[in-house]
CSV table of N, CA and C in Angstrom, one decimal:
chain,number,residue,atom,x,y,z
W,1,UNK,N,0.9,-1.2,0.0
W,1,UNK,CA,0.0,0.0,0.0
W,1,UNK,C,0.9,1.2,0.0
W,2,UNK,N,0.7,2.1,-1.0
W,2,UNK,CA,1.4,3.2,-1.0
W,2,UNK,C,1.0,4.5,0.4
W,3,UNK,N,2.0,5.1,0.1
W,3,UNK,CA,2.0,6.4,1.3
W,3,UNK,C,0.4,7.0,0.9
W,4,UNK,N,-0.1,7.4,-0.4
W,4,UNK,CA,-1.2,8.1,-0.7
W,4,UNK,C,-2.4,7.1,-0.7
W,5,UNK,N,-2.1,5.9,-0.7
W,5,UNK,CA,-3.1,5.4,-0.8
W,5,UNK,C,-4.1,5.5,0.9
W,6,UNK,N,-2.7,5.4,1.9
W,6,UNK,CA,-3.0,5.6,3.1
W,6,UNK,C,-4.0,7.0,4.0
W,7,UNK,N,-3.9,7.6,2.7
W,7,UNK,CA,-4.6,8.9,3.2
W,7,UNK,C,-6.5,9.3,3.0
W,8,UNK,N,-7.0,10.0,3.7
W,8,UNK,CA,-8.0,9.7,3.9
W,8,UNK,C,-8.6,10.1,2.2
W,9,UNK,N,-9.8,9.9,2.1
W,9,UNK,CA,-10.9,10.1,0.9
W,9,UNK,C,-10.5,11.6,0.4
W,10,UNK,N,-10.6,12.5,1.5
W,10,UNK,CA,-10.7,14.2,1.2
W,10,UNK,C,-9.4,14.6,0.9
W,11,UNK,N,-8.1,14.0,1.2
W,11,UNK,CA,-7.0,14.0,0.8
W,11,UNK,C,-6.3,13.9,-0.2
W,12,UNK,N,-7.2,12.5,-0.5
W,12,UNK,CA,-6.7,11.7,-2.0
W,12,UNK,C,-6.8,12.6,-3.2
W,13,UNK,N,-8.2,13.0,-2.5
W,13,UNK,CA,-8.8,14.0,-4.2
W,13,UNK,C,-8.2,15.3,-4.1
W,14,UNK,N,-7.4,15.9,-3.4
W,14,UNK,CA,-6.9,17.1,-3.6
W,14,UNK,C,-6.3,17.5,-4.5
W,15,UNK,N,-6.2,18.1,-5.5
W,15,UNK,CA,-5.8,18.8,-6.7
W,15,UNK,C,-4.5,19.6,-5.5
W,16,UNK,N,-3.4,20.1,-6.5
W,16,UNK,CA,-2.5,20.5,-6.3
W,16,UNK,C,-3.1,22.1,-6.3
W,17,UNK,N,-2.0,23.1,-4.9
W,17,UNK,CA,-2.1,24.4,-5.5
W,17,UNK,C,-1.8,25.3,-6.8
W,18,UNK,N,-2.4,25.9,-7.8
W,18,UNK,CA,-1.5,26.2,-9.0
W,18,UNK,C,-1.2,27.9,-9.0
W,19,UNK,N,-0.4,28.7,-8.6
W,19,UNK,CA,-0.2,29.2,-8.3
W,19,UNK,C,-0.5,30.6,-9.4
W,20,UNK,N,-0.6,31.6,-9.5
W,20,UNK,CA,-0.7,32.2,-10.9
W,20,UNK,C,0.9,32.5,-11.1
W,21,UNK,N,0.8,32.9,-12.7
W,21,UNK,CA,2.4,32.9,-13.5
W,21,UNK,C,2.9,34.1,-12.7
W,22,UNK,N,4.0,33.7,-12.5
W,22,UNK,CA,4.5,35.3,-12.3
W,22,UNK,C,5.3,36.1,-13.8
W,23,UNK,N,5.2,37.7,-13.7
W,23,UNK,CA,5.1,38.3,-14.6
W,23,UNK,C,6.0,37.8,-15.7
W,24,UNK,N,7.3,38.0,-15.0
W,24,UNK,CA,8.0,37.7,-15.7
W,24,UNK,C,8.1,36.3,-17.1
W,25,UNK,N,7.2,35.1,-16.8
W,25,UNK,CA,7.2,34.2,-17.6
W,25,UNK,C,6.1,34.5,-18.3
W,26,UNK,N,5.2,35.5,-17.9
W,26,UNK,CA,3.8,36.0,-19.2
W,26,UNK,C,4.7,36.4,-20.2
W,27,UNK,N,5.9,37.5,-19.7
W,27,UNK,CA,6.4,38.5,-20.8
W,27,UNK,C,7.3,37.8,-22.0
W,28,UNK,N,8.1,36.2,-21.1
W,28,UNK,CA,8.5,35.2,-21.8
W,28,UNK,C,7.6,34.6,-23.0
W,29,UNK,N,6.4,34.2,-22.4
W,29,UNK,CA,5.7,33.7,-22.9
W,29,UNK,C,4.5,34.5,-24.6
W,30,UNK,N,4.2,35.7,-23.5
W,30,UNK,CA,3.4,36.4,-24.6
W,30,UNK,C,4.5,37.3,-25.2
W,31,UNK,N,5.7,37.8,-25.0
W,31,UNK,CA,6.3,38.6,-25.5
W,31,UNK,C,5.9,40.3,-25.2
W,32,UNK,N,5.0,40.6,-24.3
W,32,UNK,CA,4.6,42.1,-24.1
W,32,UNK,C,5.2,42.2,-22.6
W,33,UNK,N,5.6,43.2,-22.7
W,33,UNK,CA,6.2,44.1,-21.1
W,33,UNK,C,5.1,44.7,-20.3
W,34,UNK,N,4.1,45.4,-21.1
W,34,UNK,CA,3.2,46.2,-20.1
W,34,UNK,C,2.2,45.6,-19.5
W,35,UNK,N,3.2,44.6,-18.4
W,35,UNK,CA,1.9,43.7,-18.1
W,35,UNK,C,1.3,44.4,-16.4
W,36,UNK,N,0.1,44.7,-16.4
W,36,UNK,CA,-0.2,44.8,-14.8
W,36,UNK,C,-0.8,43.6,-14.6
W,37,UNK,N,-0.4,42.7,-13.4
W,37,UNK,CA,-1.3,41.7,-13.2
W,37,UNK,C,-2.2,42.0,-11.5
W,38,UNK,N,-3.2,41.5,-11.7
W,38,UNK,CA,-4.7,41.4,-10.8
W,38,UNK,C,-4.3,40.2,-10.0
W,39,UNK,N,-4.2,39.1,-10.5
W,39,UNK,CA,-4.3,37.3,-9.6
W,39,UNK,C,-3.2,37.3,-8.9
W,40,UNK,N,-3.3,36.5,-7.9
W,40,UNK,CA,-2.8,35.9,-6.9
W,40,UNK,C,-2.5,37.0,-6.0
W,41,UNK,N,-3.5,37.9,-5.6
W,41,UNK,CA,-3.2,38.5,-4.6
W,41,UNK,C,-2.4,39.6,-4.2
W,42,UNK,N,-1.3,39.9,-5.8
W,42,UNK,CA,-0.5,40.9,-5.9
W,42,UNK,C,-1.0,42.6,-6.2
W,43,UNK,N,-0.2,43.4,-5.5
W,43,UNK,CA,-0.3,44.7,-5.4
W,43,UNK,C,0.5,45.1,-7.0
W,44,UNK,N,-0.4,45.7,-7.6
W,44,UNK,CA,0.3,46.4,-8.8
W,44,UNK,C,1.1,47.8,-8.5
W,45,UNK,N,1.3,48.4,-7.7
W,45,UNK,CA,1.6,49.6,-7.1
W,45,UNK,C,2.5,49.6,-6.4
W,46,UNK,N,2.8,48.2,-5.9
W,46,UNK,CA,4.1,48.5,-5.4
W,46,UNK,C,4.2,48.1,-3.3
W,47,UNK,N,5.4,48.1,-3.1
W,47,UNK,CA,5.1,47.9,-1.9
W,47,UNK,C,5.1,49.4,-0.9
W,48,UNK,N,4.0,49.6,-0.5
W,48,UNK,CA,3.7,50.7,0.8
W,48,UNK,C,5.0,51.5,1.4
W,49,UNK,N,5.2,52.7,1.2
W,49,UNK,CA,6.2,53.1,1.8
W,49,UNK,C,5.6,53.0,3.2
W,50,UNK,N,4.2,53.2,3.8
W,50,UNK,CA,4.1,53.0,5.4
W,50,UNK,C,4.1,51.5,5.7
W,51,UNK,N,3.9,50.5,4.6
W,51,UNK,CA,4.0,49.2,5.2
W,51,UNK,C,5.5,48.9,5.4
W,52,UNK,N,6.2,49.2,5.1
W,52,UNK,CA,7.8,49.5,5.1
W,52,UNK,C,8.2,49.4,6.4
W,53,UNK,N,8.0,51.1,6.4
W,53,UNK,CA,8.1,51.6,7.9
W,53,UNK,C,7.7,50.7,9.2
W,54,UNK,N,6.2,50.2,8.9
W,54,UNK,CA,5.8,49.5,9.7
W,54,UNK,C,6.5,48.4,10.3
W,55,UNK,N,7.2,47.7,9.4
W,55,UNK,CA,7.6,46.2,9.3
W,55,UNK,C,9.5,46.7,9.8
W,56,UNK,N,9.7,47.9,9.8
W,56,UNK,CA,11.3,48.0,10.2
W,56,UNK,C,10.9,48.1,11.2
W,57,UNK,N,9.5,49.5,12.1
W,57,UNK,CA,10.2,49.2,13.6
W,57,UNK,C,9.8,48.5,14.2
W,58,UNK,N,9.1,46.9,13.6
W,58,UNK,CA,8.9,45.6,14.3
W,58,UNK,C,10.2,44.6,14.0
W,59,UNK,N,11.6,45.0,13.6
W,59,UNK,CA,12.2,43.8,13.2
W,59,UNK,C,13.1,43.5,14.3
W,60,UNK,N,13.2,44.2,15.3
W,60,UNK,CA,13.7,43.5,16.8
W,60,UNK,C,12.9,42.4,17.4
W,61,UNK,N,11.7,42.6,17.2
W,61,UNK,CA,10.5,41.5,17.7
W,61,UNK,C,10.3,40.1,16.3
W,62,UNK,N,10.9,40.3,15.5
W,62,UNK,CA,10.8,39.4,13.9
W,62,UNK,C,11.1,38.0,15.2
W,63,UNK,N,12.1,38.2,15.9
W,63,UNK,CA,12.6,36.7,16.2
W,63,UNK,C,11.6,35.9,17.1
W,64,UNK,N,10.2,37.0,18.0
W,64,UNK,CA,9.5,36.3,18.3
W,64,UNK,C,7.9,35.8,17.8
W,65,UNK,N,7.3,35.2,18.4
W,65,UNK,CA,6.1,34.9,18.0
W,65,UNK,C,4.9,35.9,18.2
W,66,UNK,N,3.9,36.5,17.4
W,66,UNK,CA,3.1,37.2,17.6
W,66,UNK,C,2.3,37.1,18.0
W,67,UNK,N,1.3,37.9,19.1
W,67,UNK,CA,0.5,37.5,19.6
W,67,UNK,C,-0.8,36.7,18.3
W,68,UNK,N,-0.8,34.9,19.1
W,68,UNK,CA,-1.9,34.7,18.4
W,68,UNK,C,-3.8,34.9,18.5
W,69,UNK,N,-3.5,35.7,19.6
W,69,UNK,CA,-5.3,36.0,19.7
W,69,UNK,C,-5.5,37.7,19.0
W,70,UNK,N,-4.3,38.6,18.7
W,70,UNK,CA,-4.8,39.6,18.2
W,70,UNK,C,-4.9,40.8,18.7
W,71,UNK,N,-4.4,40.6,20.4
W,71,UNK,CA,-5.4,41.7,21.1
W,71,UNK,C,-5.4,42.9,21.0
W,72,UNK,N,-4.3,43.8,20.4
W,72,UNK,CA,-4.4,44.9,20.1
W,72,UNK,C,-5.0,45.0,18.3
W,73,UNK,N,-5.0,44.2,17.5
W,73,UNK,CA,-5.6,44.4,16.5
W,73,UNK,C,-7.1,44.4,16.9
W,74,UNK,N,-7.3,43.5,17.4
W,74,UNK,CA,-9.3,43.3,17.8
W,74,UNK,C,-9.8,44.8,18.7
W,75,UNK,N,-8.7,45.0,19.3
W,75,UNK,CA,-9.1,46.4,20.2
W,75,UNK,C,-9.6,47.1,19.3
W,76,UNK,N,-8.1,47.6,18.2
W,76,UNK,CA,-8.6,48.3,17.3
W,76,UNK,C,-10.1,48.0,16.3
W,77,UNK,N,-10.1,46.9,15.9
W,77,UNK,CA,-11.3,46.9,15.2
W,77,UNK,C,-12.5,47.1,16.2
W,78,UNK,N,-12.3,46.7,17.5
W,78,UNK,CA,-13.2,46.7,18.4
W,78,UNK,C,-14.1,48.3,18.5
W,79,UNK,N,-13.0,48.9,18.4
W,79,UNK,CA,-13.3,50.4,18.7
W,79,UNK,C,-14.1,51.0,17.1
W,80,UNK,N,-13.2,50.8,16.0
W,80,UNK,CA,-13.8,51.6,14.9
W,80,UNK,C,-15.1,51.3,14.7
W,81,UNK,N,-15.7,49.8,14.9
W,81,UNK,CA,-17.0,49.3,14.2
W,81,UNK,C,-17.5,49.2,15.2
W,82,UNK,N,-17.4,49.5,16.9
W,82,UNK,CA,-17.9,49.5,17.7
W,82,UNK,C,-19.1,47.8,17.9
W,83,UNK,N,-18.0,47.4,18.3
W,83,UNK,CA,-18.8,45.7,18.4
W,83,UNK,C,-17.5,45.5,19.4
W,84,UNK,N,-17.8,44.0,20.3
W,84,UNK,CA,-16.8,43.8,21.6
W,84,UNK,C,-15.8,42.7,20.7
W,85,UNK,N,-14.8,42.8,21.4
W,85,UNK,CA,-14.0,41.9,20.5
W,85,UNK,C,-14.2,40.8,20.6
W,86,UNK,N,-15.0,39.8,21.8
W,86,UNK,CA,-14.8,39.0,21.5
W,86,UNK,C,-15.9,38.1,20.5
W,87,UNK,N,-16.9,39.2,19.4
W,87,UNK,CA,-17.2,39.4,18.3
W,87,UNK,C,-16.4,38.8,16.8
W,88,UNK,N,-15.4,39.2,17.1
W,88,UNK,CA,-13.8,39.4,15.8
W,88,UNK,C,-13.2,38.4,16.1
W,89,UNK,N,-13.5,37.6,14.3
W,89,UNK,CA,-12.4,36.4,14.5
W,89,UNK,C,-11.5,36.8,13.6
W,90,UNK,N,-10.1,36.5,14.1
W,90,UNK,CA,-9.0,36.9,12.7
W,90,UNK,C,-8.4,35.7,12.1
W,91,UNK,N,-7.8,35.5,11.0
W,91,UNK,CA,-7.8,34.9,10.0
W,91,UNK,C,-6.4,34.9,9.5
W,92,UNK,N,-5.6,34.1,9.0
W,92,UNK,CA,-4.6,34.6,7.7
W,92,UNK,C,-5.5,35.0,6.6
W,93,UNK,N,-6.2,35.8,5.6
W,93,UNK,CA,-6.6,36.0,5.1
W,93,UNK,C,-8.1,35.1,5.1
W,94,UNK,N,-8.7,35.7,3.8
W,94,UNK,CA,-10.3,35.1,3.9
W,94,UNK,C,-10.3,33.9,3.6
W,95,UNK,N,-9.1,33.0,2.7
W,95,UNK,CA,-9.5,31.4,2.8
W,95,UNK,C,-9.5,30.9,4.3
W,96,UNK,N,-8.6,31.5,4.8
W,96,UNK,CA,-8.5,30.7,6.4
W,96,UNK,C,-9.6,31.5,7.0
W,97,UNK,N,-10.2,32.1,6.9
W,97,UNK,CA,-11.8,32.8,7.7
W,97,UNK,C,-13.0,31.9,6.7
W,98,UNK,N,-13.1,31.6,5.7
W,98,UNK,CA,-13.9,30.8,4.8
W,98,UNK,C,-13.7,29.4,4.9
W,99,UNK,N,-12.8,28.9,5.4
W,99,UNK,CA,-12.4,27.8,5.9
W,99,UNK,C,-12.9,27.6,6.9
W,100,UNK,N,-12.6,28.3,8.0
W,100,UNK,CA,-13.0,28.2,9.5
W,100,UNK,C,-14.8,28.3,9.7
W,101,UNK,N,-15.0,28.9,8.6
W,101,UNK,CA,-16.9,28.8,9.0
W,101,UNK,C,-17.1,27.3,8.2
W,102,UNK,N,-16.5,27.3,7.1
W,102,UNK,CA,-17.2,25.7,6.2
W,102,UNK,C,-17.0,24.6,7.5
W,103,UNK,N,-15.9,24.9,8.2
W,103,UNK,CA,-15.3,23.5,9.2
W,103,UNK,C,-16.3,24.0,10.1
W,104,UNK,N,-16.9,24.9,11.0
W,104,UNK,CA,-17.6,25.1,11.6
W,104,UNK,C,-19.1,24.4,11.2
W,105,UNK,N,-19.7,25.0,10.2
W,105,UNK,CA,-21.0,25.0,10.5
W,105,UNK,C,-21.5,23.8,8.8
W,106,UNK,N,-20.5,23.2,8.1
W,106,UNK,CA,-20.7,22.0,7.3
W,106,UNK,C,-20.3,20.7,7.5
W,107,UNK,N,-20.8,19.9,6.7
W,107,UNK,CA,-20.7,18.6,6.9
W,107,UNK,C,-20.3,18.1,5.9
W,108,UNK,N,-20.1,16.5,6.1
W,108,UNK,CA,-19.4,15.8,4.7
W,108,UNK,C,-20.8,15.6,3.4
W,109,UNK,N,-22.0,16.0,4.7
W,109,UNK,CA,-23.3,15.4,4.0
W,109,UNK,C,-24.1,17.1,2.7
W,110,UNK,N,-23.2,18.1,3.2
W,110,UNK,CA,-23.6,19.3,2.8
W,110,UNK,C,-23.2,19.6,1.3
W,111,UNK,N,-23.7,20.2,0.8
W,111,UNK,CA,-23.4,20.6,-0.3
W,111,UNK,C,-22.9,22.1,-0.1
W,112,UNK,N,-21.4,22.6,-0.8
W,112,UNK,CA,-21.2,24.0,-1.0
W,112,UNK,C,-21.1,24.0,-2.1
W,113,UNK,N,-21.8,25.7,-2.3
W,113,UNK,CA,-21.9,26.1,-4.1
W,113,UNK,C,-20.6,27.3,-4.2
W,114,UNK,N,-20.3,27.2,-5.1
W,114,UNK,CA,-19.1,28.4,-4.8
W,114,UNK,C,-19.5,28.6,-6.9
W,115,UNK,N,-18.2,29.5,-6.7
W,115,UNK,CA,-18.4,30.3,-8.3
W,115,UNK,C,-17.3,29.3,-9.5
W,116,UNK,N,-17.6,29.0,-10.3
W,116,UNK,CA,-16.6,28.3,-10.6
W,116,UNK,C,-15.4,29.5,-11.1
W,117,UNK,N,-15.5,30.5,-10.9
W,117,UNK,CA,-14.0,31.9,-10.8
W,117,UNK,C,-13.7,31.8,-9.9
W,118,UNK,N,-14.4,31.2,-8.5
W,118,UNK,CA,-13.6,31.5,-7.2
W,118,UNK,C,-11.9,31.0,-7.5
W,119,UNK,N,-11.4,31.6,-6.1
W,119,UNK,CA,-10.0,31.0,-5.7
W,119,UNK,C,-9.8,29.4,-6.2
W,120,UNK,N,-9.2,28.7,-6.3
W,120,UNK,CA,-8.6,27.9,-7.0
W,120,UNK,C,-8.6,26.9,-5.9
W,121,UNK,N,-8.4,27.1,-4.7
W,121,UNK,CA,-8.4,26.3,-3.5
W,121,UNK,C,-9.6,25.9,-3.2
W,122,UNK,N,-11.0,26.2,-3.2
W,122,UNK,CA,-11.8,26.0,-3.2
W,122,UNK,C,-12.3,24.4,-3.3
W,123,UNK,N,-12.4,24.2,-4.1
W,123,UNK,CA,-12.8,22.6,-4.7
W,123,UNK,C,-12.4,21.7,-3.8
């Protein structure tokens, strides 16, 4: 019995992540430079001179672990949308928030409908 064979049903059928091209092999590929790309999440603009900032005067703290419950982010949200934090769930991004409700409140017996454009992870 193989290693994959050993793994469960929901496993087996996993399709691989496919990640989108990065620019560089469009411009290989199609031959045009003026490419802006939209997919995979990327900023066409560039990276934030305040996100910069941000991320230098945290890099004494890089070597430790971050708070994982949030509490000064949730404060903050807490305060702008005026809801209590323990309201606010945070996420690595919305597959892991869209994840966490399907594992929540589905079943194996449920049916989800999604877009066939959604994210690629989906399926």
């Amino acid at each position: 019995m193989s290693f994959l064979q050993r793994a469960n049903q929901g496993v087996q059928s996993l399709s691989p992540y496919q990640a989108g091209k990065p620019i560089e092999e469009l411009e290989r590929e199609l031959g045009i430079t003026n490419i802006i790309k939209l997919a995979s999440n990327e900023n066409p603009f560039g990276f934030p001179e305040s996100a910069k900032k941000a991320i230098c005067a945290q890099l004494d703290e890089l070597t430790r672990y971050p708070d994982s419950n949030g509490f000064e982010l949730k404060q903050a949200i807490s305060q702008k949308f005026k809801v209590n934090p323990e309201q606010i769930t945070l996420g690595n991004g919305s597959n892991d928030l869209l994840e966490l409700v399907a594992h929540t409140f589905a079943s194996e017996q449920d049916e989800i409908i999604y877009s066939q454009y959604a994210f690629i992870v989906y399926p």
